[in-house]
CSV table of C-alpha atoms and ligand atoms in Angstrom, one decimal:
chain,number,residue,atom,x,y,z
U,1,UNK,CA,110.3,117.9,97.0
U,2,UNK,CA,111.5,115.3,95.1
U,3,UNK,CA,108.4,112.7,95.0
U,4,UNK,CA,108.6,108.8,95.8
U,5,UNK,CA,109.1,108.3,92.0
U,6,UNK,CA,111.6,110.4,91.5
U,7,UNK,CA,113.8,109.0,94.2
U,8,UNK,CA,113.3,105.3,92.8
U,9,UNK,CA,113.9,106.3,89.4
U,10,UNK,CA,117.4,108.0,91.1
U,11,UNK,CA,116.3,111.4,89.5
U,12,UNK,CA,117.9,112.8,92.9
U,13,UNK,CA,121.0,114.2,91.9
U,14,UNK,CA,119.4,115.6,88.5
U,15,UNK,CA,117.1,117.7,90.4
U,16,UNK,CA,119.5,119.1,92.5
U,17,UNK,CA,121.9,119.7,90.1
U,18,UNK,CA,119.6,121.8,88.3
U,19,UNK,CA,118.4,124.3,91.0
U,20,UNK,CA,122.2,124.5,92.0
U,21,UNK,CA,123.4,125.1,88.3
U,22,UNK,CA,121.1,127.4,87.9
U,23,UNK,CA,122.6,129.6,91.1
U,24,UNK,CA,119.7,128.7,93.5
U,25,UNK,CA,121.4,128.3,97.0
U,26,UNK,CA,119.9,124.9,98.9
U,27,UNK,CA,119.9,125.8,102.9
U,28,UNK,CA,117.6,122.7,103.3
U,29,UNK,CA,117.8,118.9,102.9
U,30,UNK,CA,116.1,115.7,103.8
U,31,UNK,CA,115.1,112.4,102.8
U,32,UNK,CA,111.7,111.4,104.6
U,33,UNK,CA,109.1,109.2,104.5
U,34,UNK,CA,106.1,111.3,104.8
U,35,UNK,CA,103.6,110.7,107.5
U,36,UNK,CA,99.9,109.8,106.0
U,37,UNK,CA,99.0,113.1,108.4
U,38,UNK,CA,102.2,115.7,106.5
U,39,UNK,CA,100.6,114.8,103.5
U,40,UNK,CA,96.9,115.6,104.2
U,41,UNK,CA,98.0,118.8,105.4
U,42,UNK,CA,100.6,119.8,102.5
U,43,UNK,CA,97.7,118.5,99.8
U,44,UNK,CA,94.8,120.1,101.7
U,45,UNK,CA,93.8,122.6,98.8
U,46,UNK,CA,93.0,119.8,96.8
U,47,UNK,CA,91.1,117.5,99.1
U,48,UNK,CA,87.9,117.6,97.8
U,49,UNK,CA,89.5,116.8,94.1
U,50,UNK,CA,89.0,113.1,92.9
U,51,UNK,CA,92.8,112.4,92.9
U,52,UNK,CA,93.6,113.5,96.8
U,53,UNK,CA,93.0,110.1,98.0
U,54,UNK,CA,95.6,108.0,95.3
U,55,UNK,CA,97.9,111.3,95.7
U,56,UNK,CA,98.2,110.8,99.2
U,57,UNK,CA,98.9,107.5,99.1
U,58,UNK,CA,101.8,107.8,96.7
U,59,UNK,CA,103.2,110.4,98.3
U,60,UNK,CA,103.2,108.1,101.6
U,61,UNK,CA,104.5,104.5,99.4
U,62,UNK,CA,108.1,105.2,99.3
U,63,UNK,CA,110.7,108.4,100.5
U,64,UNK,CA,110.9,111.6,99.4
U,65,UNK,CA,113.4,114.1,99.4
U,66,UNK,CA,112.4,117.1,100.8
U,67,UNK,CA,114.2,120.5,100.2
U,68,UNK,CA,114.2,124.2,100.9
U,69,UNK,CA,116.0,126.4,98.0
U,70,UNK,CA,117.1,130.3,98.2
U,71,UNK,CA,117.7,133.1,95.8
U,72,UNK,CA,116.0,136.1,93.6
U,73,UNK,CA,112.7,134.8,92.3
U,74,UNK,CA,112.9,131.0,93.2
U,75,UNK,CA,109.7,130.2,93.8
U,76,UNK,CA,108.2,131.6,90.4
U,77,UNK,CA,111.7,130.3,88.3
U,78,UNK,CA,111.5,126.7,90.2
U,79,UNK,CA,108.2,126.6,88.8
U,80,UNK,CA,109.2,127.1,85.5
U,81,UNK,CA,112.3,124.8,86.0
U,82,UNK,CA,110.1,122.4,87.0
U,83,UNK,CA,107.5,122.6,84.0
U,84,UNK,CA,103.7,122.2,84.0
U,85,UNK,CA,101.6,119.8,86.2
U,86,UNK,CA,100.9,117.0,83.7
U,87,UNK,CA,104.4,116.1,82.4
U,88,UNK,CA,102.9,115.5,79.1
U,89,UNK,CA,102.3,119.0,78.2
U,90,UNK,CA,105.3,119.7,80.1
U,91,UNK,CA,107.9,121.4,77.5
U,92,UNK,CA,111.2,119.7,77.2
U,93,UNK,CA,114.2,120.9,79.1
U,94,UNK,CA,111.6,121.3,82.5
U,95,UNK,CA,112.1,118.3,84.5
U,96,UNK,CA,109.0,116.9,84.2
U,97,UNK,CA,109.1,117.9,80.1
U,98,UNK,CA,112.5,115.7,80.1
U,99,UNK,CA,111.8,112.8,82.3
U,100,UNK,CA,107.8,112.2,82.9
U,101,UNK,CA,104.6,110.8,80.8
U,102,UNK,CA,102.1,110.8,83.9
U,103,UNK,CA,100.8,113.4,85.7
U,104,UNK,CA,100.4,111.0,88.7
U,105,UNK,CA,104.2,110.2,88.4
U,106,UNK,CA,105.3,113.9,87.8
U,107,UNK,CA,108.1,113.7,90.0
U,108,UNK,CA,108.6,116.3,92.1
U,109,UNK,CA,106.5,119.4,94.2
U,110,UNK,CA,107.3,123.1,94.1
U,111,UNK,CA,105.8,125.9,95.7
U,112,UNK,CA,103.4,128.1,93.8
U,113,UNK,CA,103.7,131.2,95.6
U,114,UNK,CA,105.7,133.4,98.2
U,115,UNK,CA,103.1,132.6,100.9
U,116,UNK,CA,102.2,129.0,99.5
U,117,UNK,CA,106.6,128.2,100.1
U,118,UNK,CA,106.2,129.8,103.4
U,119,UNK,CA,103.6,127.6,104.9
U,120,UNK,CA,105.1,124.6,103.1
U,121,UNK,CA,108.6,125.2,104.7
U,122,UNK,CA,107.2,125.4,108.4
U,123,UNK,CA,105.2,122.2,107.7
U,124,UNK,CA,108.4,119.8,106.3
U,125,UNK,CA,111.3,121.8,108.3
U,126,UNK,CA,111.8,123.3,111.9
U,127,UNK,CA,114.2,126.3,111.8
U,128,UNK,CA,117.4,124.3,113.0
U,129,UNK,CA,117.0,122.1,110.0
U,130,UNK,CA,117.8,125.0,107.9
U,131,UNK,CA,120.9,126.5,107.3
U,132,UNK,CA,121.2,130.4,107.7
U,133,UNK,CA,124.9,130.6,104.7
U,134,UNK,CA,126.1,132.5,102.1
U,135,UNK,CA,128.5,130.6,99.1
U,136,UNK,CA,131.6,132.5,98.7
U,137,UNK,CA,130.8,132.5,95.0
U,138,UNK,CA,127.5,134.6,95.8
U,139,UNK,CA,128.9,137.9,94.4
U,140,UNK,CA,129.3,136.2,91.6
U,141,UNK,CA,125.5,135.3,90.8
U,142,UNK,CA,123.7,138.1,92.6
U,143,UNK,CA,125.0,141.5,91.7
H,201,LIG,P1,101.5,121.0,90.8
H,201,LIG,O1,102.2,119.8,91.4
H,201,LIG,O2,102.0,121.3,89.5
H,201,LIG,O3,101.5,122.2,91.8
H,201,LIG,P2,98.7,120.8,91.5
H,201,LIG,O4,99.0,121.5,92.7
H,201,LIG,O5,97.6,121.2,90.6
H,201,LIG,O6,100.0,120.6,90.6
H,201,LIG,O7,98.4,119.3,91.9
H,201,LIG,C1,99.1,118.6,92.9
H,201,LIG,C2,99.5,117.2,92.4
H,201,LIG,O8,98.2,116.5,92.3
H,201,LIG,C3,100.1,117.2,91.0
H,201,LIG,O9,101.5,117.3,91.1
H,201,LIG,C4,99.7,115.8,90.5
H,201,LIG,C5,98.3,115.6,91.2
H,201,LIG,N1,97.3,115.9,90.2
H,201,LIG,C6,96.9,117.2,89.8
H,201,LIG,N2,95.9,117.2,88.9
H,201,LIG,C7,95.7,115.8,88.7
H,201,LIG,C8,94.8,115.1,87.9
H,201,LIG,N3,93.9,115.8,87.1
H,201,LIG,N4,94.8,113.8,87.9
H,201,LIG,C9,95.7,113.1,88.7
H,201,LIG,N5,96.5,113.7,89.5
H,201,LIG,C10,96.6,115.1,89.5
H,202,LIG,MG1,100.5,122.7,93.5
């Protein structure tokens, strides 16, 4: 999910361009503005942390792009696309290495785990949101 600062500072396309370049296939996406209650529930594991209140609240101040990305290890190689949490220690070439300073303004979400991207899916998308395709060029990234 592309956070509220990453759609204002039109990071958008970059993101997507990365997971797509990289031979990820996207069968979900939407811009939203989250509802205060969407993102209780997807930052529930950390509501007893001192940051769940000011989190929730950005995540709520402007849209987000939400999306749902396929392929061989995605989860765990989004993760790494997408560097670690505070974009200071981030390394360069992650997107949060190459275009963040604050871990409050880190940019964008990905799942941490299988069953973590499961739960997450069900709570941003119902099942007609999502599109059930294969690319032509497929064969091409997945032997
Ligand atoms: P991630 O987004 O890398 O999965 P997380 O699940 O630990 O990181 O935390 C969720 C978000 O909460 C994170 O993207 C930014 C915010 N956050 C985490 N730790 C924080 C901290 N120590 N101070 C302020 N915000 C924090
Ligand atoms: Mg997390």
């Amino acid at each position: 999910m592309v956070k509220p600062d990453g759609v204002q500072r039109a990071l958008v396309g970059e993101v997507i361009r990365r997971f797509e370049s990289k031979g990820f296939i996207l069968v979900g996406l939407k811009m939203m503005q989250v509802s205060r209650e969407l993102a209780e529930k997807h930052y529930e594991v950390h509501k007893e942390r001192p940051f769940f209140g000011s989190l929730v609240e950005f995540i709520i101040s402007a849209p987000v792009v939400a999306m749902v990305w396929e392929g061989d290890g995605v989860v765990s190689a989004a993760r790494k696309i997408i560097g670690a949490t505070n974009p200071l220690s981030a390394e360069p070439g992650t997107i949060r290495g190459d275009y963040g300073v604050n871990i409050g303004r880190n940019l964008i979400h990905g799942s941490d785990a299988l069953e973590t991207a499961a739960r997450e899916i069900s709570l941003w998308f119902s099942n007609d949101e999502l599109a059930n395709w294969e690319p032509t060029i497929k064969p091409w990234l997945y032997e």
